[in-house]
Coordinates of C-alpha atoms and ligand atoms in Angstrom, one line a residue:
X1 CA 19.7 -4.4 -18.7
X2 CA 18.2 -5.1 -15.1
X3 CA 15.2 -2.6 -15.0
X4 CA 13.6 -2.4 -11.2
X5 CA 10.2 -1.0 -10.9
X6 CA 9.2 -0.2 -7.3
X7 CA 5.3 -1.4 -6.4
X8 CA 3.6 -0.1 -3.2
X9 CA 1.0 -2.0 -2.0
X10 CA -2.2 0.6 -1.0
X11 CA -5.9 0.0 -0.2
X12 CA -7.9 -0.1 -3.4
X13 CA -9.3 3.2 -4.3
X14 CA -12.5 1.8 -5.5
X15 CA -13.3 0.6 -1.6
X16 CA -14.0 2.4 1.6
X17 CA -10.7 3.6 2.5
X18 CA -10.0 4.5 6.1
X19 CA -7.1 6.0 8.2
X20 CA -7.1 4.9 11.9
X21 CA -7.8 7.2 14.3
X22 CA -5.9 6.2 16.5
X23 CA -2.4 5.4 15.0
X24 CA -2.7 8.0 11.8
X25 CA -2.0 4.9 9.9
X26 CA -4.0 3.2 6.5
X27 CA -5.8 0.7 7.7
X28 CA -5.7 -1.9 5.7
X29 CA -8.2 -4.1 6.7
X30 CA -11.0 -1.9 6.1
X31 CA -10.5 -2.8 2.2
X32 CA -8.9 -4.9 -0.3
X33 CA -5.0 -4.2 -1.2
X34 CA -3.9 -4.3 -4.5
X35 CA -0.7 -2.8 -6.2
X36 CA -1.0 1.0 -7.0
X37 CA -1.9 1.9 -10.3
X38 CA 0.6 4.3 -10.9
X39 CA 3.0 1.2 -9.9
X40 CA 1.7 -1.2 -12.8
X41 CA 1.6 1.4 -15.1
X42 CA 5.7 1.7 -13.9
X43 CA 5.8 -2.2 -14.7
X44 CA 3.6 -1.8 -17.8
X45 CA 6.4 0.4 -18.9
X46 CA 9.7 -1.9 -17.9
X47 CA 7.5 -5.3 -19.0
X48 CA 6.6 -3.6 -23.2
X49 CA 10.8 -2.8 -22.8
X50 CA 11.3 -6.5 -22.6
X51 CA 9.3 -7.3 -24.9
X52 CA 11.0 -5.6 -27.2
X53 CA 14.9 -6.6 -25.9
X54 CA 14.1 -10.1 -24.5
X55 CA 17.8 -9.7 -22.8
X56 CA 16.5 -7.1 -20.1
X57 CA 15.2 -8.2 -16.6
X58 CA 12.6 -7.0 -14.6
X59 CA 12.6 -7.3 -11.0
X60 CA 9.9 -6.2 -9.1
X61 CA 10.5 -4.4 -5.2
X62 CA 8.4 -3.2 -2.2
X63 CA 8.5 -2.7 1.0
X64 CA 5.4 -3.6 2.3
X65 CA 3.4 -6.0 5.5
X66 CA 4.0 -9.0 5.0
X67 CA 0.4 -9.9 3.7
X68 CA 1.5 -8.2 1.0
X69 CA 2.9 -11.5 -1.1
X70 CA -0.2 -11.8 -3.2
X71 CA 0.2 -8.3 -4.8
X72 CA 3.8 -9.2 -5.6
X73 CA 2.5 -12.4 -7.1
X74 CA -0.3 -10.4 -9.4
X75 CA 3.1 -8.4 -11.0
X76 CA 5.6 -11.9 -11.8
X77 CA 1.8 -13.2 -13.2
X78 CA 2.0 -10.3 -15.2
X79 CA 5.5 -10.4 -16.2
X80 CA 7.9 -9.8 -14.1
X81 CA 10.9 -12.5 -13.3
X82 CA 11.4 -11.9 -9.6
X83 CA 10.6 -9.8 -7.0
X84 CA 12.1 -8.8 -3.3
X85 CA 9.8 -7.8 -0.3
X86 CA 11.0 -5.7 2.5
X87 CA 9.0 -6.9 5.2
X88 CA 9.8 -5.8 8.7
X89 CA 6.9 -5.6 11.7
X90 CA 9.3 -2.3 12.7
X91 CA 8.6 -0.5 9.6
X92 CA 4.8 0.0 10.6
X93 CA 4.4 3.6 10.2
X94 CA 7.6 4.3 8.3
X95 CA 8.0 8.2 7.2
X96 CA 9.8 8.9 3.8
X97 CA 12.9 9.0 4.8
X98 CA 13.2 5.5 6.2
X99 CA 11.1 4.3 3.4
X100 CA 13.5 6.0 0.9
X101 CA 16.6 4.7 2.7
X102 CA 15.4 1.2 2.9
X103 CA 14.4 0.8 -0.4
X104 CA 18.0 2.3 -1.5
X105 CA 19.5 -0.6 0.6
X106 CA 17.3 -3.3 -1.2
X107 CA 18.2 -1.5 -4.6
X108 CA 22.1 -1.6 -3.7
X109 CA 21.9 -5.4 -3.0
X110 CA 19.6 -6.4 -6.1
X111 CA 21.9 -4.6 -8.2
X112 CA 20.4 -2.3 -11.2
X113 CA 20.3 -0.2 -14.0
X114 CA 17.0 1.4 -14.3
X115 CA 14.7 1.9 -11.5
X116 CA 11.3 2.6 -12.3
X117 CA 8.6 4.0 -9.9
X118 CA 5.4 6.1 -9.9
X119 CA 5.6 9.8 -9.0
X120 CA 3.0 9.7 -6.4
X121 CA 1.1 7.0 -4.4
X122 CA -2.8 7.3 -4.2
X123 CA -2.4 6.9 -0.4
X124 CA 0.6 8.4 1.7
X125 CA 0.9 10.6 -1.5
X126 CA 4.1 11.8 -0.5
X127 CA 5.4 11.9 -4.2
X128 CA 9.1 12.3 -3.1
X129 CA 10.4 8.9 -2.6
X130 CA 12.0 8.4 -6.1
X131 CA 14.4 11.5 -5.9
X132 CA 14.7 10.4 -2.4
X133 CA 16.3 7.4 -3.5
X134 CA 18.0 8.6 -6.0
X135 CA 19.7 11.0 -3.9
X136 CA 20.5 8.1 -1.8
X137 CA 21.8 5.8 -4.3
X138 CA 23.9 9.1 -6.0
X139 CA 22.5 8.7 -9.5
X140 CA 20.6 11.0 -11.5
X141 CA 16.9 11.1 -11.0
X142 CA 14.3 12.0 -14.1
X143 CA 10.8 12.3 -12.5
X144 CA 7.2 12.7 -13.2
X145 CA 7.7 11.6 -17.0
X146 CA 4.8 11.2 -19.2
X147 CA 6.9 9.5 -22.2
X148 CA 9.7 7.7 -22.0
X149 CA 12.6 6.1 -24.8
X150 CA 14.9 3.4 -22.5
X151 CA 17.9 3.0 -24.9
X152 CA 21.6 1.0 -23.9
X153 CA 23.2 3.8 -21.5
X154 CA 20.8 6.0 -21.6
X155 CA 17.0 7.0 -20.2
X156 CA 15.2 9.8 -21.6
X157 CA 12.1 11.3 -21.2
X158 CA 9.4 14.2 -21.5
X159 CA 8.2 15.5 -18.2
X160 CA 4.8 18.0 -19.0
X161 CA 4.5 20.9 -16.8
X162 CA 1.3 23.6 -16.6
X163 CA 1.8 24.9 -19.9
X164 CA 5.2 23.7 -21.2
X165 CA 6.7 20.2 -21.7
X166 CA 11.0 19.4 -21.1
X167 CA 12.6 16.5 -22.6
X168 CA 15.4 15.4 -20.2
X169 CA 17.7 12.7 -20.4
X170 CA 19.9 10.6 -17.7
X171 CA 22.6 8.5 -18.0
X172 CA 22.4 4.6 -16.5
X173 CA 22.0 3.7 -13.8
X174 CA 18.8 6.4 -13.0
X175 CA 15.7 6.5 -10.9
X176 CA 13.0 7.7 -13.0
X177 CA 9.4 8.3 -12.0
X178 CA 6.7 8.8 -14.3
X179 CA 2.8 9.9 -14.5
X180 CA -0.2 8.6 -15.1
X181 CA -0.2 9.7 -18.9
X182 CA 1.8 6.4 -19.9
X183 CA -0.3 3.4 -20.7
X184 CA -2.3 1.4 -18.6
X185 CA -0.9 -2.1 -17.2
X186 CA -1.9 -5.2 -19.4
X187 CA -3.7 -8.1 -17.4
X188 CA -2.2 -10.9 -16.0
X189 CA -3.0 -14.4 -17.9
X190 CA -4.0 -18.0 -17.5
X191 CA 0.0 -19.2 -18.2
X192 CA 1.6 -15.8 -16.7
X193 CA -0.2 -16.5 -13.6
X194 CA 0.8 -20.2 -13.6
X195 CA 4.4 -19.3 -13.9
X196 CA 4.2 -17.1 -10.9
X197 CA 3.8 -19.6 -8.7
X198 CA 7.5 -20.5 -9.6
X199 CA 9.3 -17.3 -9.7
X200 CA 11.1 -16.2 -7.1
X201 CA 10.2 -14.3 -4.5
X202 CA 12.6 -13.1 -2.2
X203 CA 12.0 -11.7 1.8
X204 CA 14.2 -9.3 3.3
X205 CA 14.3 -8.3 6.9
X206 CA 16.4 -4.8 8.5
X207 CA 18.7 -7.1 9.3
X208 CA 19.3 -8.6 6.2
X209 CA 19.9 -4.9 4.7
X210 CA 21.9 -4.0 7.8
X211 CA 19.5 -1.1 8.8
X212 CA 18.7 -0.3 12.4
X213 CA 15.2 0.7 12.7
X214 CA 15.9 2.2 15.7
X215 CA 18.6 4.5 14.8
X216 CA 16.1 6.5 13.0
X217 CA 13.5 7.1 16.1
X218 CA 15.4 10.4 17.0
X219 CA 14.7 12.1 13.5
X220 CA 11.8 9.9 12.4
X221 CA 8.8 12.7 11.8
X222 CA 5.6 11.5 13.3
X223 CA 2.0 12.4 13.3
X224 CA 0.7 14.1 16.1
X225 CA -2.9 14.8 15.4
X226 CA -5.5 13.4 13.2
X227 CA -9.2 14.4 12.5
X228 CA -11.7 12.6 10.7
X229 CA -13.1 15.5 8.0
X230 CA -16.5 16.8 8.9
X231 CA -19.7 14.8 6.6
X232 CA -20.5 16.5 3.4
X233 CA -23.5 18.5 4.4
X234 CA -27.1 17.7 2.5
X235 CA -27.3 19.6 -0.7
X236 CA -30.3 22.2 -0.8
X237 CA -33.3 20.5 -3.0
X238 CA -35.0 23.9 -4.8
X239 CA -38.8 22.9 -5.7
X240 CA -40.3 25.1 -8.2
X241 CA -43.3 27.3 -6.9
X242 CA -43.0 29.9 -9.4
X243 CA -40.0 31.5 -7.7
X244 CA -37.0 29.0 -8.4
X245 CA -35.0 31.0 -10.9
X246 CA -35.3 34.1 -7.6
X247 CA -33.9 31.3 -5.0
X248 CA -31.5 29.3 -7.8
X249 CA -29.9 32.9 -7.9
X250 CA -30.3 33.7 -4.1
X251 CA -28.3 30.5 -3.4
X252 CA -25.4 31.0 -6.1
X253 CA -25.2 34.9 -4.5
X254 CA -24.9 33.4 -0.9
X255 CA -22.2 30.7 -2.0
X256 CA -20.0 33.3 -4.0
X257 CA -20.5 31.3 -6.5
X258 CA -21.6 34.2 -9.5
Ligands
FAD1 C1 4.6 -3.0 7.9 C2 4.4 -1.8 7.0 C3 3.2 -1.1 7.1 C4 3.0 0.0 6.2 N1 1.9 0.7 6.4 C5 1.6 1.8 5.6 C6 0.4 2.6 5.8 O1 -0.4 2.3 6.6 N2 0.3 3.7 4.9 C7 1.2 4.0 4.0 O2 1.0 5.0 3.3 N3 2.3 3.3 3.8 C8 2.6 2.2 4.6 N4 3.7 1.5 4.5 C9 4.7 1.9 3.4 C10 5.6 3.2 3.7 O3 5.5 3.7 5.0 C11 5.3 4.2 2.6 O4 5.4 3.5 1.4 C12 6.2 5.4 2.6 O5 6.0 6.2 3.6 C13 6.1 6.1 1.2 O6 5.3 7.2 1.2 P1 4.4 7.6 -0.1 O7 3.5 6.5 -0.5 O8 3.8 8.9 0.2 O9 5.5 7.8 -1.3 P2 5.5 8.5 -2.7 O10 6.7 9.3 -2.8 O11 4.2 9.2 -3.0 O12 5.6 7.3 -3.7 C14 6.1 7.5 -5.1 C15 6.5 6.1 -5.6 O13 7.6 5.6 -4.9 C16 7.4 4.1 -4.8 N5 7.1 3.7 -3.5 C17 6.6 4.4 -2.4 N6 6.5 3.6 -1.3 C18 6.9 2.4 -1.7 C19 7.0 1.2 -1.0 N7 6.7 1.0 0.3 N8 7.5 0.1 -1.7 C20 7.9 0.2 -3.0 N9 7.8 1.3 -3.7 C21 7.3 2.4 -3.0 C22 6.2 3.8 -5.7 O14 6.7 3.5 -7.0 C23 5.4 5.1 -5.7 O15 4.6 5.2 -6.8 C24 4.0 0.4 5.2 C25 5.1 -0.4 5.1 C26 5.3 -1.5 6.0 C27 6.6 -2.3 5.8

């Protein structure tokens, strides 16, 4: 089975993360890039199914800057066997539909069975992609799922909603997305990250996936205005001068909050 599990590369939510005024874009120099949790987690998943059926595959895909080769390194040191970067200076500022159309294009020439992605990234945070693609590609899509069972043929899967859970299945090939209730990514090690400096990692242009960029300028949705958000405002400090509880309650009246 050749399981792909799609990795975005995003500014790490622990830093200072900062959109550009001036473009609406990340920018990514303002803090370290690592791969996105949610997308480990995805690989966590496809790398315990190989350990368990030593015959699967797992090849790791993104579309992502160029710069970006070090991230794809971290996942073949974790596990992974190969991985293909999309990497195209007129993808800056791509909207979901080119990204979801490119990607599909990648997956169509790497060939797969199972495609595994998170449901949502922690920066565009677009959370449609993975149906997206799957809509592309015309196979079924099983998103959001917070367990999954990856058997010959077959995918299945619970996906838990506010108050009720649905176990789905899909026939293979499928595009499945899942949540942050499956388990956290192991760590890359001293050999696994020796090995990745063989494995191969494979660049793709447009060109190479026969896309034209600027085909899509027409339809392409674009931001048109961007804000910073205002500071947090200094919280009020209530010093006790034998009338606190009067101004404690004055305060929570004023704010609606009682
Ligand atoms: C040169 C270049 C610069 C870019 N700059 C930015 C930027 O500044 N900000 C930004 O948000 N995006 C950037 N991208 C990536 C791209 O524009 C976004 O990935 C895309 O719009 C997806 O939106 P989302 O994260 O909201 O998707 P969601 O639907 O929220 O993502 C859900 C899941 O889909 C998969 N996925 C999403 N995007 C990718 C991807 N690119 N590669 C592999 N898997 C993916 C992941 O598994 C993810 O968990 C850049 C790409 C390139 C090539």
């Amino acid at each position: 089975m050749k399981i792909v599990v799609l990795v975005k590369e995003v500014p790490d939510t622990y830093g200072d993360r900062k959109l550009s005024l001036e473009t609406g874009l990340a920018n990514r120099a303002a803090s370290d890039a690592v791969i996105d949790e949610i997308g480990e987690r995805a690989l966590e998943l496809a790398l315990s199914h190989v350990d368990k059926n030593p015959d699967a595959e797992v090849v790791v895909l993104s579309m992502a800057p160029a710069t970006a080769q070090a991230t794809l390194r971290k996942a073949l040191a974790m596990g992974a066997g190969s991985a293909v970067q999309v990497a195209d200076e007129r993808l800056l500022g791509a909207d979901l539909g080119l990204t979801a159309e490119v990607l599909a294009a990648a997956l169509q020439r790497t060939g797969f069975d199972l495609v595994i992605a998170g449901n949502l990234s922690t920066d565009g945070s677009g959370g449609v992609i993975p149906a997206m693609i799957a809509e592309l590609l015309g196979v079924p899509s099983a998103t959001a799922l917070s367990d999954v069972e990856i058997n010959p043929g077959k995918v299945s899967g619970v996906r838990s909603l506010d108050g009720a859970t649905m176990a789905v299945s899909a026939t293979l090939p499928a595009v499945i997305s899942i949540t942050e209730a499956l388990p956290d990514a192991r760590l890359p090690n001293f050999k696994g990250i020796m090995a990745a400096k063989r494995k191969p990692l494979e660049t793709l242009s447009l060109a190479d996936l026969s896309i034209d960029a600027e085909d899509h300028s027409a339809s392409r949705s674009i931001v048109i205005g961007l804000s910073e958000t205002a500071p947090r405002a200094a919280g009020l400090k209530i010093t006790d001068e034998g009338n606190a509880g009067e101004r404690l309650a004055e305060f929570l009246i004023q704010n609606r909050f009682v």
